[in-house]
Coordinates of C-alpha atoms and ligand atoms in Angstrom, one line a residue:
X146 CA 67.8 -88.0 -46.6
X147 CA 64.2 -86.6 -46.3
X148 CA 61.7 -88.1 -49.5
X149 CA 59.5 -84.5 -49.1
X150 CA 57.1 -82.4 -50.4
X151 CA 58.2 -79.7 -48.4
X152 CA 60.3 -76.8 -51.2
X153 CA 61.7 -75.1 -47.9
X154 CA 63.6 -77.7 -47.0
X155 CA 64.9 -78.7 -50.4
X156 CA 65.9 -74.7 -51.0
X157 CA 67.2 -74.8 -47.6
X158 CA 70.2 -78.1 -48.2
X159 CA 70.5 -76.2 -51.9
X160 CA 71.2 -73.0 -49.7
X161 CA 73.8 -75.3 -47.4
X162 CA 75.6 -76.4 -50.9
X163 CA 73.8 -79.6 -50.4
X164 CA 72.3 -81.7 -53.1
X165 CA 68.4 -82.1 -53.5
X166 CA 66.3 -83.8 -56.2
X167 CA 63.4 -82.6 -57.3
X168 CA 61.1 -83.1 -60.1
X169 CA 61.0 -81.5 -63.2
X170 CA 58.0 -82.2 -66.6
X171 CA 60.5 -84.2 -68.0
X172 CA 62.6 -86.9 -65.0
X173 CA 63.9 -85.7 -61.9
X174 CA 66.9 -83.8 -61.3
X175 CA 70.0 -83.8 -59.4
X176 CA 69.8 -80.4 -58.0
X177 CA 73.2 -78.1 -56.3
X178 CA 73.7 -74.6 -56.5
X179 CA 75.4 -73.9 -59.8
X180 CA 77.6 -71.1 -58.7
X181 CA 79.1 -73.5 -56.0
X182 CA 82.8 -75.4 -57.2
X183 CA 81.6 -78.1 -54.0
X184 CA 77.9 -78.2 -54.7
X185 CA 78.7 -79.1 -58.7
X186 CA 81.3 -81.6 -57.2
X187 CA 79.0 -83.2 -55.5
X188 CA 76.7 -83.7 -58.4
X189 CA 79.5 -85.6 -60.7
X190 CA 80.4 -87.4 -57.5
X191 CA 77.1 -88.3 -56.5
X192 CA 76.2 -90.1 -60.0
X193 CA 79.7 -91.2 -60.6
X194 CA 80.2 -89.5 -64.0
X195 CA 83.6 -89.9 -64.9
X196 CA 83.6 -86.9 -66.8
X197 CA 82.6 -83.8 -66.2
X198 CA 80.2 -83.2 -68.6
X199 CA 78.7 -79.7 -68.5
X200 CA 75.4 -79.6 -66.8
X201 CA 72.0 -77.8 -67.2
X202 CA 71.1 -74.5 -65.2
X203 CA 67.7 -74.2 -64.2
X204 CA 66.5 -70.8 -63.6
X205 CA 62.7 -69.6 -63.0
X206 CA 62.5 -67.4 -65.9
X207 CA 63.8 -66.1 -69.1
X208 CA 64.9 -63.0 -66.9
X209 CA 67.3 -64.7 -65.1
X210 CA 68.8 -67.0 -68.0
X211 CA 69.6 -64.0 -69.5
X212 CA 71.6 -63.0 -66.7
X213 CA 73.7 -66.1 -67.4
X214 CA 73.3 -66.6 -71.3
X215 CA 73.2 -64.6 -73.9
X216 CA 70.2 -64.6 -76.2
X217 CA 70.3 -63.6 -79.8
X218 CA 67.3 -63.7 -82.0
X219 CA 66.4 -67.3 -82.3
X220 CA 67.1 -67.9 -78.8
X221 CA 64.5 -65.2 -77.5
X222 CA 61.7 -66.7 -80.2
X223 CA 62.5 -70.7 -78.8
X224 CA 62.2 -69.0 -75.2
X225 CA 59.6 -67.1 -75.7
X226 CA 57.5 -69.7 -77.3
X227 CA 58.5 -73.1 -75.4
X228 CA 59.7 -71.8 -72.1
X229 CA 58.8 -72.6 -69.5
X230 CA 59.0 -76.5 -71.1
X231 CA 61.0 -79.5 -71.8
X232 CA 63.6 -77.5 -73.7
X233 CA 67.4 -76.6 -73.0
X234 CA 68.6 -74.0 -75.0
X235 CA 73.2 -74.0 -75.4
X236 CA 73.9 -70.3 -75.6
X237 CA 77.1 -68.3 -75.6
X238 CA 77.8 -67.5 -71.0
X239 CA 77.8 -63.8 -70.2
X240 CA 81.0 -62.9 -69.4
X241 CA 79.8 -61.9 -65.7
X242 CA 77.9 -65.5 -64.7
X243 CA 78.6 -66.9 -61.9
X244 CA 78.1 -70.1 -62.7
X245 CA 80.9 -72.4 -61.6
X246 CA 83.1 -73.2 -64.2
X247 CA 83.2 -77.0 -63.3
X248 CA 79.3 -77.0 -64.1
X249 CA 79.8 -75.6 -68.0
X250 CA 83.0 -78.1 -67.7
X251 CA 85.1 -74.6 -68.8
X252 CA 83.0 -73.7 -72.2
X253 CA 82.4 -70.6 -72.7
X254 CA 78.6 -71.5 -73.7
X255 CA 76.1 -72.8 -71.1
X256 CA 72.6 -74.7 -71.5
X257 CA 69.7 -73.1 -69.9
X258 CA 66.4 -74.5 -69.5
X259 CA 63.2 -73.2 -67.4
X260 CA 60.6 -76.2 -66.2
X261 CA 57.2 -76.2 -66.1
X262 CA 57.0 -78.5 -63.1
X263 CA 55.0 -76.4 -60.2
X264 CA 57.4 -78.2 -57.4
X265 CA 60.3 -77.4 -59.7
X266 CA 58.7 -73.7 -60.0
X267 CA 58.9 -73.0 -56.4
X268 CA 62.2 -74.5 -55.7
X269 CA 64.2 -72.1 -58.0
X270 CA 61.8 -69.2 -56.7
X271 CA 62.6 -70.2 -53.3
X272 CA 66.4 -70.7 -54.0
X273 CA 66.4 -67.6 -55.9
X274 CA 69.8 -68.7 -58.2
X275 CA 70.7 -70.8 -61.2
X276 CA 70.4 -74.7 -60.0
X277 CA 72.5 -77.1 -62.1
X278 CA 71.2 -80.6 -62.2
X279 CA 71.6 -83.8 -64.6
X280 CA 69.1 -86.5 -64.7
X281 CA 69.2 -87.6 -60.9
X282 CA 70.2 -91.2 -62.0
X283 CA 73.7 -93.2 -61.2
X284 CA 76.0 -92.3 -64.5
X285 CA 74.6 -94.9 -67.1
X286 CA 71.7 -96.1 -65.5
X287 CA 67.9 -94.9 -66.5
X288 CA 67.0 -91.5 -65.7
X289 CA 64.3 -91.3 -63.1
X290 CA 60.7 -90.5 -63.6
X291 CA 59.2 -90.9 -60.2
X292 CA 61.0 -89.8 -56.5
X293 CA 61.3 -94.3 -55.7
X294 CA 63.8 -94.2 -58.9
X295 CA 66.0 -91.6 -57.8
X296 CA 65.9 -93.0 -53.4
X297 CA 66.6 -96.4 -54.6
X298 CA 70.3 -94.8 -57.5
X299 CA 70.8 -92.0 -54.8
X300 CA 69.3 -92.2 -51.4
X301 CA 72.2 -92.1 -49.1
X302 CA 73.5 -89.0 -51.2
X303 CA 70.9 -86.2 -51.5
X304 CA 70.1 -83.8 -48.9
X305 CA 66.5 -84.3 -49.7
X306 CA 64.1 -86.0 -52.5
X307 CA 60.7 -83.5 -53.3
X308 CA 58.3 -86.1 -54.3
X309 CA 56.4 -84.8 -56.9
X310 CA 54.6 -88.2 -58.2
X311 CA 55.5 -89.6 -61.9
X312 CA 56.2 -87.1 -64.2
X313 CA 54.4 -86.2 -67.4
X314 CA 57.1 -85.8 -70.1
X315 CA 59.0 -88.8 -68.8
X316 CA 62.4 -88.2 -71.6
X317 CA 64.7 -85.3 -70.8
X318 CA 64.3 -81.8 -72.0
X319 CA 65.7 -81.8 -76.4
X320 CA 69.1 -79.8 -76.6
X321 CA 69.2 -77.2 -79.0
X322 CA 72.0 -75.0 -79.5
X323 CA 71.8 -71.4 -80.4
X324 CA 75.5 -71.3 -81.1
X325 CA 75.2 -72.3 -85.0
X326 CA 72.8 -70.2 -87.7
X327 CA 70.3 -72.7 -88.3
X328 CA 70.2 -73.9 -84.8
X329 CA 71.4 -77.2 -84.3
X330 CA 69.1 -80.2 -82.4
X331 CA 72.0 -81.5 -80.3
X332 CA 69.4 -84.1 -78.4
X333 CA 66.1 -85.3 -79.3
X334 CA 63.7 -85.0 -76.0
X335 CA 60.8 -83.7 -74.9
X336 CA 59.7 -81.3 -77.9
X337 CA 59.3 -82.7 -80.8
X338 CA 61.9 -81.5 -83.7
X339 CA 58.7 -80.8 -86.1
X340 CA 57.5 -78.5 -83.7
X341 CA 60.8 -76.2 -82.8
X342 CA 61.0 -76.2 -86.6
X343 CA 57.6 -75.2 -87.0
X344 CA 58.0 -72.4 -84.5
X345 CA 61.5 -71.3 -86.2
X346 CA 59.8 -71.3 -89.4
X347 CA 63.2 -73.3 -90.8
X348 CA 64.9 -76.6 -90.3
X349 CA 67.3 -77.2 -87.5
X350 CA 70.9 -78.6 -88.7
X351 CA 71.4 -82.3 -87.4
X352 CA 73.9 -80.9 -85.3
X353 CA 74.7 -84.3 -83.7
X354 CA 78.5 -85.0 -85.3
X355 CA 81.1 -83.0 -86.3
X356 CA 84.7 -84.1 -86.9
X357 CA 83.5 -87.0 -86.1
X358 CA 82.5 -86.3 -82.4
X359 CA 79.6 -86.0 -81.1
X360 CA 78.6 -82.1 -80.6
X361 CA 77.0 -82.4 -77.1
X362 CA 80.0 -83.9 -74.8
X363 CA 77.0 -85.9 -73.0
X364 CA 75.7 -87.5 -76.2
X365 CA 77.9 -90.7 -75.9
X366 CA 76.8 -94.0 -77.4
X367 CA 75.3 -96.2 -74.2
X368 CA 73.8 -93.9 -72.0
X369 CA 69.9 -94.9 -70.9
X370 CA 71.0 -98.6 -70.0
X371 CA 69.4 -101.2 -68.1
X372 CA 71.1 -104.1 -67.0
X373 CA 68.6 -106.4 -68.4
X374 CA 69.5 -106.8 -72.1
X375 CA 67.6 -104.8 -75.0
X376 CA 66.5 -105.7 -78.4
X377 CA 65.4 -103.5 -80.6
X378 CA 63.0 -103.7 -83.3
X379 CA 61.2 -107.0 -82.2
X380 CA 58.3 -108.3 -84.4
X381 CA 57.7 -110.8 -82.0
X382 CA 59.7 -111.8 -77.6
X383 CA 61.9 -114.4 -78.0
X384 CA 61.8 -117.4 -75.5
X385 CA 62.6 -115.7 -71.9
X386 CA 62.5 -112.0 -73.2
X387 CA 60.0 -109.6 -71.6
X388 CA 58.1 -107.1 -74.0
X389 CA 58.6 -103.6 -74.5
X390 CA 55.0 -103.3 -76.7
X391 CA 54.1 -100.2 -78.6
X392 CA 50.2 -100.0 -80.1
X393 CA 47.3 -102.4 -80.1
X394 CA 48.8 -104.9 -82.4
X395 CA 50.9 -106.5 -79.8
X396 CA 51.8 -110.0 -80.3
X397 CA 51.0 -113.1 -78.1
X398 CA 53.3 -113.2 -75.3
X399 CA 53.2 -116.1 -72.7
X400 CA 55.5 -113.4 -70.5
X401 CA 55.6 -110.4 -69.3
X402 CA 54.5 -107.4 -71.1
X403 CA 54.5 -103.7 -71.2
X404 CA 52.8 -101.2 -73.7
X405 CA 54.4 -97.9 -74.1
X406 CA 51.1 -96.9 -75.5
X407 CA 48.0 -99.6 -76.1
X408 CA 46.6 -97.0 -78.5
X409 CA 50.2 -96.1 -80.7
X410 CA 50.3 -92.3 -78.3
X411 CA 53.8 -91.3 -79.1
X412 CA 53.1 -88.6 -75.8
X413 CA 51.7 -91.1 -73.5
X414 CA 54.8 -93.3 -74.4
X415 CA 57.6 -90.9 -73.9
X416 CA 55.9 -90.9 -70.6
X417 CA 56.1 -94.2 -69.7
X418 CA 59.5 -95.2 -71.3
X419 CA 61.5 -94.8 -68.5
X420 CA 58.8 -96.5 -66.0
X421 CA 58.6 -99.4 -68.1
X422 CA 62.0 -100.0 -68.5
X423 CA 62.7 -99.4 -64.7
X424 CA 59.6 -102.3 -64.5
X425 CA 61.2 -104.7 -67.0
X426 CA 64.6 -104.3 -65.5
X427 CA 63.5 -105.3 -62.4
X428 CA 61.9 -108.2 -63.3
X429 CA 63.8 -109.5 -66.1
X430 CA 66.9 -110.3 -68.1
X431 CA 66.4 -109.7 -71.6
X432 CA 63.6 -107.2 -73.5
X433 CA 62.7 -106.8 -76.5
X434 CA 61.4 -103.1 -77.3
X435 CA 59.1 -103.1 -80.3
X436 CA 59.4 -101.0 -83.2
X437 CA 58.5 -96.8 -82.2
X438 CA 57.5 -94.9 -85.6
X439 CA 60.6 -92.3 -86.4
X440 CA 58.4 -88.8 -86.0
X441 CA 57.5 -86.4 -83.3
X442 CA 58.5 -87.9 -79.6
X443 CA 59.0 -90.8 -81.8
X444 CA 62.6 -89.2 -82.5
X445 CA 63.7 -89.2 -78.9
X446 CA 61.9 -92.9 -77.6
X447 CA 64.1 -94.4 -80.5
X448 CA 67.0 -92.5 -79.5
X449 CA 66.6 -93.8 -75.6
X450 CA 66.2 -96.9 -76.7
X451 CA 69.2 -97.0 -79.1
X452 CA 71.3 -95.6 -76.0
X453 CA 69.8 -98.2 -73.8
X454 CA 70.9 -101.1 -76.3
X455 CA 74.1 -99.5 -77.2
X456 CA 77.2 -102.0 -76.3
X457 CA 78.4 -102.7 -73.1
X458 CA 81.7 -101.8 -73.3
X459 CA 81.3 -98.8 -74.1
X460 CA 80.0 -97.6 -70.7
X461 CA 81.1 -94.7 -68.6
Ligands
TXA215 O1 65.3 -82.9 -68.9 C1 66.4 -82.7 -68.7 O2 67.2 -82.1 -69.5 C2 67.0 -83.1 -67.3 C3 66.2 -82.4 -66.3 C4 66.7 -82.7 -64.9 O3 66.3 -81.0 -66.5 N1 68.4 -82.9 -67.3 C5 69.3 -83.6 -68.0 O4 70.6 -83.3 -67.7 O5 69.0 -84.5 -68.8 P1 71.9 -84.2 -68.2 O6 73.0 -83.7 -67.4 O7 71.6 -85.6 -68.0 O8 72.1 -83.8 -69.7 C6 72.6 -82.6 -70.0 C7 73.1 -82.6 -71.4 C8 74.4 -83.3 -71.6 O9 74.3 -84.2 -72.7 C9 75.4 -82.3 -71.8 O10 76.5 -82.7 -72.6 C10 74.6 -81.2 -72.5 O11 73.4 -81.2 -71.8 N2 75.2 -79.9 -72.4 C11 75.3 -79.1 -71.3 N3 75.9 -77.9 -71.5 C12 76.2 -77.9 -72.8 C13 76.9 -77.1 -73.7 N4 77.4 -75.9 -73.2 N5 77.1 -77.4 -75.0 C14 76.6 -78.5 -75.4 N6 75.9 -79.5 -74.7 C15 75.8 -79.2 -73.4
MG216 MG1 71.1 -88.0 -67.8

């Protein structure tokens, strides 16, 4: 494993059907060729994900996911106005992509998604085909904001890391399918629901439940988890919990302590969620997370941290 800034050598392992990580606006990702059955293989084997949930295809432009997807209306305005950017669009697959089946886990819809990540930019120029990659993370474990997370989950695996520094988003690209008229917000992330709403001029559906299962096969209940325990909601660290703080009123703490955001930035502390709870992890047993207002990136931290606290046995 080479930890690189060098894109010709990622593209290169990615030409080879060989797995490289690389950074994207929102966490790192687990890249493979996602017309290769061996390279999408080796993703699910790589993070242990005992399921083969369908993964995201990054492509460098709207151009080429249209050569995989296809875009009605509301799709084209979403692309047009927030790609590229921290959003994945579910569309129904062109009958003619070659995208390996094993990557869209046999749907016959596919998520798209074009980052704005200059490293992640040059790699998909460079490779020149649709990359599928998940959050470069072990299955379970917290998704990776900086290249140390995913060479201490993944080292002995990927072909090469591209270090690309922390990055800015820090959650993972919002889900929204095209597949149902209103579009449906199948996972809060990086774009704020007000804002796809705004540019749709109409409400997306919830989109997260039907029959009783969840919509988007990835959604399951404890996902984001740390090993350390996590309490939500805390007014105030219990004896031997480390704190998860969010604004300037933080209480007194004898222990350690992390603000998401001294100055109550729901941006600033999407970008540090993961980072902090990679920091507390390490360092501690138990957190407690403090209450995260419920609006804009608000939506997604709470969701993450909801996942992260989720029960135990329900892990995957
Ligand atoms: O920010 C991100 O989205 C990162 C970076 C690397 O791009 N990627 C990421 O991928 O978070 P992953 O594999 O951890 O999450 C992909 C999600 C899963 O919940 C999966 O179920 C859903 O996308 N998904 C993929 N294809 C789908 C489809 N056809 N229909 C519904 N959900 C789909
Ligand atoms: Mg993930």
């Amino acid at each position: 494993m080479v930890q690189t800034s060098d894109i010709s050598a990622a593209a290169k392992a990615l030409k080879a059907g060989e797995l490289a990580a690389f950074p994207t606006e929102t966490v790192y990702g687990l890249g493979g060729d996602a017309c290769s059955d061996t390279a999408v293989a080796a993703i699910f084997a790589a993070k242990g994900r005992p399921q083969f949930n369908p993964l995201i295809m990054h492509v460098e432009s709207l151009e080429k996911a249209r050569s995989c997807g296809v875009f009605g209306d509301r799709a084209m305005q979403l692309a047009k106005h927030f790609w590229p950017g921290p959003l994945t669009l579910v569309v129904p697959k062109q009958p003619d992509c070659a995208v390996s089946l094993l990557a869209t886990a046999g749907l016959d819809s596919i998520a798209l998604r074009v980052p704005a990540h200059p490293a992640a930019c040059q790699l998909l120029k460079a490779f020149a085909g649709p990359v599928a990659a998940p959050s470069a993370n072990l299955s379970g474990r917290l998704s990776p904001t900086q290249a140390g997370h995913v060479r201490d989950q993944l080292g002995g695996k990927v072909a090469a890391i591209v270090d690309g520094g922390p990055t800015s988003v820090g959650l993972e690209s919002t889900i929204v399918s095209c597949l149902t008229e209103p579009p449906s917000l199948l996972r809060a992330g990086g774009v704020a629901r007000e804002d796809i709403e705004a540019a749709l001029g109409l409400q997306l559906a919830g989109g997260e439940i039907e029959d009783g299962k969840p919509l988007s096969p990835g959604q399951l209940q404890h996902h984001y988890a740390p090993e350390a325990s996590l309490r939500l909601n805390a007014d105030a660290p219990e004896e031997g919990e480390a704190l998860l703080a969010f604004g300037p009123a933080v209480p007194a703490h004898g222990g350690l302590i992390l603000n998401l955001s001294p100055s109550g930035d729901l941006v600033e502390a999407a970008a540090n969620l993961f980072a902090h709870l990679h920091e507390l992890d390490a360092k501690a047993q138990a957190i407690a997370a403090m209450r995260v207002p419920e609006v804009g990136l608000g939506e997604a931290i709470n969701d993450r941290l909801r996942r992260a606290a989720a029960p135990r046995t329900l892990d995957v």
